Amino acid sequence: MSREDRSLGLYVHWPFCKAKCPYCDFNSHVSSQVDYAAFQTGMLAEMRHLASHLEQPSKLRSIFFGGGTPSLMPPDLIAAILAEAEQIFGFATDIEITAEANPTSVETAKLTGFKSAGVNRVSLGIQALDPAQLHFLGREHSVTEALAALALAQTIFERVSIDLIYGLPGQTPVNWQATLRQLLGLGLDHLSLYQLTIEAGTVFYTRQRQGDVLTGSDDVVAGLFEMTNATMEEAGLAAYEVSNYARDGHECRHNLTYWQAHDWLGIGPGAHSRFDRQGQRVGLATRRSPQSWLEMTALKGHAVETECVETPMGWANEMLMMGLRLKTGIDLNLIEQKCGPRQLWLDQNRLATHFEAGLLQFLEDHNGDRLATTAEGRLLLNSLLADITR
């Protein structure tokens, strides 16, 4: 893949939240005092440092403010980061600039400021439209606030996405489908619909170990997944990725950068970068603690704590893991160009077994070299990956 064909993205991690959700394992922290000026200085310096790692910086095609809760950031901080990014890299004419936001009234009031700063896409963390489910998930907003925030966002931004979580204990197909149909009736072009998973280090993980039932059964959740795909397909929003649905042309470009193994730089506490350099795949990670990150950026101009170069097999596994999440799959010829013959990183016998079982397929319109999961295979993606990679 030529430099011109590759996509460069920038991820900005804002590590602060008003409260820690019980299911969240992201690098997020609750703090009543934040030195915004110091974070601005550190993020701009770290961006310049990371740009120096690239062989030849491309224009940015996407920027994503994630967290944590980026809607707690002052709009002028976002504007400063965007101005520096444009100066360092330049912007593609169709650049996508996304900010995650929670639908509380305080945070929603900032949306106009975000638009003025340069944000052109918003992802709202609605998560549920049922009071009991919102309480269970530890969310601070109400259903009324969520719908009001969505309506406001749609008047300000042309591109609005929402996040929802399903597979909650006691959740029924009828309840979940009603939620989907309610939101689809509001004209959304992109939805991220995630199954609730219990991650180590979270409050839910501790509760589960104590015996609490916090998710639906595997059979129920599988049924909800299949119903979700059918409902979204009927509404014209294809499942372009395992948990993401969009009308044609409204896919999240930044997330496609991850899934298609392009290049991205990540600034802020605990952010990761991945990029190709001199025929190798390089990974960087910054210090996770916000205070330590501030101290290190003040001292060195960045807080990069680890740097690794992937082995060819590790690089191939990354491309398979990310690419098979997509409906369009992954081009095996591309992996061979970067990582060597497929026999070194792909178990041909196990691959054939999963073809026979109807879990994997070669897409016919790509000369038989683009590997993808079937609808049934998506339900077993993690186990498939573990089985076919060497």
Short mmCIF file of C-alpha atoms in Angstrom, two decimals:
data_model
loop_
_atom_site.label_atom_id
_atom_site.label_comp_id
_atom_site.label_asym_id
_atom_site.label_seq_id
_atom_site.Cartn_x
_atom_site.Cartn_y
_atom_site.Cartn_z
CA MET A 1 0.00 0.00 0.00
CA SER A 2 1.51 3.32 -1.04
CA ARG A 3 1.93 6.30 1.28
CA GLU A 4 -0.82 8.07 -0.68
CA ASP A 5 -3.25 5.22 -0.06
CA ARG A 6 -2.64 5.11 3.68
CA SER A 7 -4.73 7.00 6.20
CA LEU A 8 -3.27 8.96 9.12
CA GLY A 9 -5.40 9.58 12.17
CA LEU A 10 -4.85 11.44 15.44
CA TYR A 11 -6.35 10.25 18.72
CA VAL A 12 -6.60 12.68 21.65
CA HIS A 13 -7.22 11.08 25.03
CA TRP A 14 -8.95 13.18 27.69
CA PRO A 15 -8.63 11.15 30.89
CA PHE A 16 -11.21 12.80 33.16
CA CYS A 17 -14.82 11.93 33.97
CA LYS A 18 -17.37 13.19 36.47
CA ALA A 19 -17.83 9.62 37.70
CA LYS A 20 -16.40 6.21 36.86
CA CYS A 21 -18.96 3.90 35.24
CA PRO A 22 -18.96 0.39 36.74
CA TYR A 23 -18.37 -1.33 33.38
CA CYS A 24 -15.57 0.98 32.17
CA ASP A 25 -11.97 -0.24 31.93
CA PHE A 26 -10.69 2.77 29.99
CA ASN A 27 -7.98 5.01 31.39
CA SER A 28 -10.34 7.48 33.07
CA HIS A 29 -10.08 9.35 36.37
CA VAL A 30 -12.35 11.47 38.52
CA SER A 31 -10.84 14.83 39.47
CA SER A 32 -12.36 18.09 40.62
CA GLN A 33 -9.30 20.14 39.63
CA VAL A 34 -7.73 20.04 36.18
CA ASP A 35 -4.91 22.28 34.97
CA TYR A 36 -6.18 22.86 31.43
CA ALA A 37 -3.28 25.11 30.46
CA ALA A 38 -0.75 22.45 31.47
CA PHE A 39 -2.63 19.78 29.51
CA GLN A 40 -2.69 22.01 26.46
CA THR A 41 1.05 22.60 26.66
CA GLY A 42 1.72 18.89 27.14
CA MET A 43 -0.56 17.72 24.34
CA LEU A 44 0.83 20.16 21.80
CA ALA A 45 4.39 19.21 22.69
CA GLU A 46 3.61 15.49 22.55
CA MET A 47 1.95 15.89 19.16
CA ARG A 48 5.09 17.52 17.77
CA HIS A 49 7.26 14.78 19.24
CA LEU A 50 5.15 11.97 17.80
CA ALA A 51 5.10 13.57 14.36
CA SER A 52 8.89 13.25 14.34
CA HIS A 53 8.54 9.45 14.50
CA LEU A 54 6.88 9.25 11.10
CA GLU A 55 8.94 8.72 7.96
CA GLN A 56 6.86 11.23 6.03
CA PRO A 57 3.79 12.67 7.81
CA SER A 58 0.63 12.49 5.74
CA LYS A 59 -2.28 14.87 5.97
CA LEU A 60 -4.70 13.91 8.73
CA ARG A 61 -7.89 12.26 7.52
CA SER A 62 -9.41 11.95 10.98
CA ILE A 63 -9.09 13.22 14.53
CA PHE A 64 -10.89 11.62 17.46
CA PHE A 65 -11.30 13.11 20.93
CA GLY A 66 -11.96 10.14 23.24
CA GLY A 67 -11.72 9.36 26.90
CA GLY A 68 -12.69 9.66 29.59
CA THR A 69 -15.21 12.37 28.80
CA PRO A 70 -14.00 14.80 26.11
CA SER A 71 -17.17 16.88 26.45
CA LEU A 72 -15.66 18.10 29.74
CA MET A 73 -12.88 19.79 27.76
CA PRO A 74 -13.08 23.54 27.20
CA PRO A 75 -13.79 24.29 23.51
CA ASP A 76 -10.76 26.57 23.34
CA LEU A 77 -8.52 23.64 24.32
CA ILE A 78 -9.98 21.61 21.45
CA ALA A 79 -9.46 24.57 19.11
CA ALA A 80 -5.79 24.87 20.15
CA ILE A 81 -5.15 21.17 19.54
CA LEU A 82 -6.81 21.32 16.11
CA ALA A 83 -4.86 24.42 15.11
CA GLU A 84 -1.56 22.76 16.04
CA ALA A 85 -2.52 19.54 14.26
CA GLU A 86 -3.34 21.42 11.07
CA GLN A 87 -0.04 23.27 11.22
CA ILE A 88 2.01 20.09 11.79
CA PHE A 89 0.25 17.67 9.43
CA GLY A 90 -2.23 19.55 7.31
CA PHE A 91 -5.84 18.42 6.96
CA ALA A 92 -7.39 16.36 4.19
CA THR A 93 -10.21 18.30 2.55
CA ASP A 94 -12.80 15.86 3.94
CA ILE A 95 -11.24 15.44 7.39
CA GLU A 96 -13.50 13.86 10.03
CA ILE A 97 -13.13 15.39 13.51
CA THR A 98 -15.11 13.52 16.17
CA ALA A 99 -15.68 14.30 19.84
CA GLU A 100 -17.29 11.91 22.27
CA ALA A 101 -19.89 13.52 24.53
CA ASN A 102 -22.13 12.52 27.38
CA PRO A 103 -25.75 13.72 27.13
CA THR A 104 -25.90 15.59 30.43
CA SER A 105 -27.25 19.12 30.18
CA VAL A 106 -23.92 20.68 31.26
CA GLU A 107 -21.91 18.88 28.62
CA THR A 108 -24.50 19.27 25.88
CA ALA A 109 -24.33 23.06 26.32
CA LYS A 110 -20.77 22.92 24.94
CA LEU A 111 -21.72 21.46 21.56
CA THR A 112 -21.93 24.82 19.79
CA GLY A 113 -18.47 25.67 21.11
CA PHE A 114 -17.15 22.33 19.83
CA LYS A 115 -18.56 23.06 16.37
CA SER A 116 -16.90 26.51 16.36
CA ALA A 117 -13.61 24.89 17.40
CA GLY A 118 -13.69 22.63 14.34
CA VAL A 119 -15.44 19.43 15.45
CA ASN A 120 -17.72 18.13 12.67
CA ARG A 121 -18.94 14.83 14.13
CA VAL A 122 -20.24 13.93 17.60
CA SER A 123 -20.62 10.53 19.26
CA LEU A 124 -23.12 10.60 22.12
CA GLY A 125 -22.78 8.02 24.89
CA ILE A 126 -26.49 7.45 25.44
CA GLN A 127 -26.02 3.73 26.38
CA ALA A 128 -29.71 3.08 27.23
CA LEU A 129 -33.21 4.56 26.98
CA ASP A 130 -34.60 2.91 30.08
CA PRO A 131 -34.27 4.54 33.54
CA ALA A 132 -33.51 1.25 35.30
CA GLN A 133 -30.85 0.34 32.74
CA LEU A 134 -29.22 3.78 32.98
CA HIS A 135 -29.07 3.39 36.77
CA PHE A 136 -27.60 -0.10 36.44
CA LEU A 137 -24.90 1.24 34.10
CA GLY A 138 -24.07 4.11 36.45
CA ARG A 139 -24.93 6.80 33.93
CA GLU A 140 -25.57 10.35 35.16
CA HIS A 141 -28.09 11.41 32.52
CA SER A 142 -31.80 10.68 32.28
CA VAL A 143 -33.73 9.41 29.27
CA THR A 144 -35.16 12.90 28.78
CA GLU A 145 -31.67 14.41 28.79
CA ALA A 146 -30.44 11.81 26.33
CA LEU A 147 -33.17 12.51 23.79
CA ALA A 148 -32.81 16.28 24.23
CA ALA A 149 -29.05 16.06 23.72
CA LEU A 150 -29.51 13.97 20.59
CA ALA A 151 -32.03 16.42 19.14
CA LEU A 152 -29.71 19.35 19.85
CA ALA A 153 -26.67 17.59 18.40
CA GLN A 154 -28.58 16.86 15.20
CA THR A 155 -29.35 20.56 14.76
CA ILE A 156 -25.66 21.48 15.15
CA PHE A 157 -23.82 18.65 13.39
CA GLU A 158 -24.48 16.88 10.11
CA ARG A 159 -22.88 13.70 11.45
CA VAL A 160 -24.08 12.33 14.79
CA SER A 161 -23.53 8.85 16.17
CA ILE A 162 -24.73 7.26 19.38
CA ASP A 163 -23.45 4.43 21.60
CA LEU A 164 -25.78 1.88 23.17
CA ILE A 165 -25.06 -1.13 25.36
CA TYR A 166 -27.15 -4.32 25.26
CA GLY A 167 -27.03 -7.77 26.78
CA LEU A 168 -27.97 -6.47 30.23
CA PRO A 169 -29.50 -8.85 32.78
CA GLY A 170 -33.24 -9.18 32.25
CA GLN A 171 -33.15 -7.35 28.92
CA THR A 172 -35.64 -8.84 26.47
CA PRO A 173 -35.69 -8.84 22.67
CA VAL A 174 -38.92 -6.84 22.78
CA ASN A 175 -37.38 -4.15 24.99
CA TRP A 176 -34.19 -3.92 22.93
CA GLN A 177 -35.98 -3.80 19.60
CA ALA A 178 -38.26 -1.04 20.86
CA THR A 179 -35.17 1.00 21.78
CA LEU A 180 -33.63 0.46 18.36
CA ARG A 181 -36.82 1.38 16.52
CA GLN A 182 -37.26 4.51 18.63
CA LEU A 183 -33.77 5.71 17.75
CA LEU A 184 -33.98 4.69 14.11
CA GLY A 185 -37.09 6.83 13.88
CA LEU A 186 -34.93 9.87 14.68
CA GLY A 187 -32.99 9.65 11.42
CA LEU A 188 -29.61 8.48 12.68
CA ASP A 189 -27.00 7.45 10.12
CA HIS A 190 -24.56 5.72 12.50
CA LEU A 191 -25.01 3.65 15.67
CA SER A 192 -22.43 1.81 17.77
CA LEU A 193 -24.15 -1.08 19.54
CA TYR A 194 -21.99 -2.93 22.03
CA GLN A 195 -22.64 -6.08 23.99
CA LEU A 196 -21.93 -5.60 27.68
CA THR A 197 -18.68 -7.36 28.56
CA ILE A 198 -17.21 -7.62 32.03
CA GLU A 199 -13.62 -6.38 32.00
CA ALA A 200 -10.96 -6.95 34.66
CA GLY A 201 -10.38 -4.03 36.98
CA THR A 202 -13.94 -2.71 36.83
CA VAL A 203 -16.61 -2.55 39.54
CA PHE A 204 -18.68 -5.01 37.53
CA TYR A 205 -15.75 -7.44 37.47
CA THR A 206 -15.57 -7.38 41.27
CA ARG A 207 -19.32 -7.83 41.56
CA GLN A 208 -19.32 -10.72 39.11
CA ARG A 209 -16.61 -12.48 41.10
CA GLN A 210 -18.83 -12.06 44.15
CA GLY A 211 -21.64 -13.88 42.35
CA ASP A 212 -23.74 -11.09 40.84
CA VAL A 213 -25.32 -11.83 37.45
CA LEU A 214 -24.55 -8.78 35.33
CA THR A 215 -25.15 -9.92 31.76
CA GLY A 216 -27.74 -11.93 29.89
CA SER A 217 -27.05 -15.58 29.12
CA ASP A 218 -24.94 -16.43 26.06
CA ASP A 219 -27.99 -17.70 24.18
CA VAL A 220 -30.02 -14.57 24.95
CA VAL A 221 -27.19 -12.24 23.97
CA ALA A 222 -26.57 -14.17 20.73
CA GLY A 223 -30.26 -13.79 19.93
CA LEU A 224 -30.09 -10.06 20.61
CA PHE A 225 -27.07 -9.78 18.33
CA GLU A 226 -28.85 -11.52 15.46
CA MET A 227 -31.98 -9.44 15.98
CA THR A 228 -29.88 -6.27 16.04
CA ASN A 229 -28.31 -7.11 12.70
CA ALA A 230 -31.68 -7.88 11.15
CA THR A 231 -33.32 -4.71 12.50
CA MET A 232 -30.48 -2.47 11.38
CA GLU A 233 -30.22 -4.10 7.95
CA GLU A 234 -33.94 -3.58 7.43
CA ALA A 235 -33.48 0.10 8.30
CA GLY A 236 -30.67 0.51 5.76
CA LEU A 237 -27.76 0.63 8.21
CA ALA A 238 -25.32 -2.12 7.33
CA ALA A 239 -23.14 -3.80 9.94
CA TYR A 240 -19.87 -2.61 8.45
CA GLU A 241 -18.10 -3.78 11.65
CA VAL A 242 -19.09 -6.23 14.38
CA SER A 243 -20.60 -3.52 16.62
CA ASN A 244 -21.03 -0.59 14.22
CA TYR A 245 -23.84 0.17 11.79
CA ALA A 246 -24.03 2.94 9.22
CA ARG A 247 -25.71 4.11 6.07
CA ASP A 248 -23.39 4.08 3.09
CA GLY A 249 -20.88 6.90 3.39
CA HIS A 250 -21.46 7.49 7.11
CA GLU A 251 -18.96 4.96 8.49
CA CYS A 252 -16.59 6.28 11.17
CA ARG A 253 -13.42 7.03 9.23
CA HIS A 254 -11.28 7.21 12.33
CA ASN A 255 -12.24 3.77 13.56
CA LEU A 256 -11.68 2.40 10.06
CA THR A 257 -8.09 3.61 10.45
CA TYR A 258 -7.73 1.14 13.34
CA TRP A 259 -9.57 -1.73 11.70
CA GLN A 260 -7.75 -1.37 8.38
CA ALA A 261 -4.33 -1.19 10.11
CA HIS A 262 -3.47 2.29 8.88
CA ASP A 263 -1.34 4.75 10.87
CA TRP A 264 -2.41 6.74 13.89
CA LEU A 265 -0.79 8.81 16.60
CA GLY A 266 -2.23 9.07 20.11
CA ILE A 267 -1.59 11.94 22.52
CA GLY A 268 -2.62 12.27 26.15
CA PRO A 269 -2.36 9.95 29.18
CA GLY A 270 -2.36 6.28 28.20
CA ALA A 271 -2.74 6.94 24.47
CA HIS A 272 -1.35 4.48 21.92
CA SER A 273 0.18 5.04 18.49
CA ARG A 274 0.63 2.50 15.67
CA PHE A 275 2.37 3.19 12.38
CA ASP A 276 4.54 1.65 9.69
CA ARG A 277 8.16 2.75 9.58
CA GLN A 278 10.89 1.36 7.34
CA GLY A 279 8.91 -1.80 6.69
CA GLN A 280 8.13 -2.44 10.34
CA ARG A 281 5.06 -1.92 12.54
CA VAL A 282 5.87 0.35 15.48
CA GLY A 283 3.78 0.75 18.62
CA LEU A 284 4.08 3.52 21.22
CA ALA A 285 2.24 4.06 24.50
CA THR A 286 2.28 7.06 26.82
CA ARG A 287 2.26 7.12 30.61
CA ARG A 288 -1.22 6.41 31.98
CA SER A 289 -1.35 8.50 35.16
CA PRO A 290 -2.54 12.05 34.30
CA GLN A 291 -0.24 13.63 36.89
CA SER A 292 2.77 11.57 35.83
CA TRP A 293 1.95 12.33 32.20
CA LEU A 294 1.97 16.08 32.95
CA GLU A 295 5.27 15.81 34.78
CA MET A 296 6.91 13.80 32.02
CA THR A 297 5.69 16.07 29.20
CA ALA A 298 6.94 19.12 31.11
CA LEU A 299 10.35 17.47 31.48
CA LYS A 300 10.81 15.79 28.09
CA GLY A 301 8.17 17.26 25.77
CA HIS A 302 6.34 13.92 25.62
CA ALA A 303 5.30 11.05 27.88
CA VAL A 304 6.04 8.09 25.62
CA GLU A 305 6.82 5.29 28.03
CA THR A 306 7.09 2.23 25.80
CA GLU A 307 8.08 1.60 22.20
CA CYS A 308 7.92 -1.79 20.51
CA VAL A 309 8.47 -3.16 17.02
CA GLU A 310 6.14 -6.00 16.09
CA THR A 311 7.45 -9.31 14.81
CA PRO A 312 6.08 -10.26 11.39
CA MET A 313 3.79 -12.79 13.06
CA GLY A 314 2.53 -10.26 15.60
CA TRP A 315 1.88 -7.76 12.81
CA ALA A 316 -0.05 -10.36 10.82
CA ASN A 317 -2.12 -11.27 13.88
CA GLU A 318 -2.94 -7.59 14.43
CA MET A 319 -4.13 -7.17 10.85
CA LEU A 320 -6.25 -10.31 11.03
CA MET A 321 -7.72 -9.40 14.41
CA MET A 322 -8.73 -5.93 13.26
CA GLY A 323 -9.61 -6.73 9.66
CA LEU A 324 -11.92 -9.63 10.43
CA ARG A 325 -14.08 -7.28 12.49
CA LEU A 326 -15.10 -5.65 9.21
CA LYS A 327 -17.80 -6.89 6.88
CA THR A 328 -15.34 -6.35 4.03
CA GLY A 329 -12.72 -8.51 5.76
CA ILE A 330 -8.96 -8.34 5.19
CA ASP A 331 -6.82 -8.75 2.07
CA LEU A 332 -4.42 -11.62 2.70
CA ASN A 333 -2.14 -10.41 -0.10
CA LEU A 334 -1.63 -7.17 1.84
CA ILE A 335 -0.60 -9.10 4.94
CA GLU A 336 1.81 -11.20 2.86
CA GLN A 337 3.43 -8.04 1.47
CA LYS A 338 4.19 -6.87 4.99
CA CYS A 339 4.63 -10.10 6.97
CA GLY A 340 5.74 -12.84 4.59
CA PRO A 341 4.00 -15.96 3.20
CA ARG A 342 0.66 -16.74 4.78
CA GLN A 343 1.78 -20.23 5.75
CA LEU A 344 3.90 -18.58 8.45
CA TRP A 345 1.02 -16.81 10.22
CA LEU A 346 -2.15 -18.61 9.11
CA ASP A 347 -3.06 -22.22 9.91
CA GLN A 348 -4.35 -23.50 6.57
CA ASN A 349 -5.88 -26.70 7.99
CA ARG A 350 -7.89 -24.91 10.67
CA LEU A 351 -8.87 -22.27 8.13
CA ALA A 352 -10.33 -24.99 5.90
CA THR A 353 -12.24 -26.45 8.85
CA HIS A 354 -13.96 -23.12 9.54
CA PHE A 355 -14.75 -22.69 5.85
CA GLU A 356 -16.51 -26.04 5.88
CA ALA A 357 -18.41 -25.04 9.03
CA GLY A 358 -19.66 -21.87 7.31
CA LEU A 359 -17.88 -19.47 9.65
CA LEU A 360 -15.32 -18.00 7.24
CA GLN A 361 -15.46 -17.09 3.56
CA PHE A 362 -13.51 -15.55 0.73
CA LEU A 363 -15.35 -12.62 -0.79
CA GLU A 364 -15.93 -13.48 -4.43
CA ASP A 365 -15.56 -9.93 -5.75
CA HIS A 366 -11.97 -9.64 -4.49
CA ASN A 367 -10.24 -12.41 -6.48
CA GLY A 368 -10.52 -14.92 -3.65
CA ASP A 369 -7.92 -13.30 -1.42
CA ARG A 370 -10.09 -11.21 0.92
CA LEU A 371 -10.93 -13.25 4.01
CA ALA A 372 -14.09 -12.40 5.95
CA THR A 373 -16.36 -13.92 8.55
CA THR A 374 -19.89 -15.02 7.75
CA ALA A 375 -22.82 -13.82 9.86
CA GLU A 376 -22.44 -16.96 11.98
CA GLY A 377 -18.69 -16.47 12.24
CA ARG A 378 -19.05 -13.00 13.72
CA LEU A 379 -20.61 -14.54 16.79
CA LEU A 380 -17.42 -16.57 17.33
CA LEU A 381 -14.83 -14.06 16.17
CA ASN A 382 -12.49 -14.28 19.17
CA SER A 383 -12.32 -18.07 19.13
CA LEU A 384 -11.88 -18.10 15.35
CA LEU A 385 -8.91 -15.77 15.56
CA ALA A 386 -7.29 -17.85 18.26
CA ASP A 387 -7.75 -20.97 16.15
CA ILE A 388 -6.50 -19.82 12.74
CA THR A 389 -3.47 -17.74 13.73
CA ARG A 390 -0.07 -19.25 14.44
#
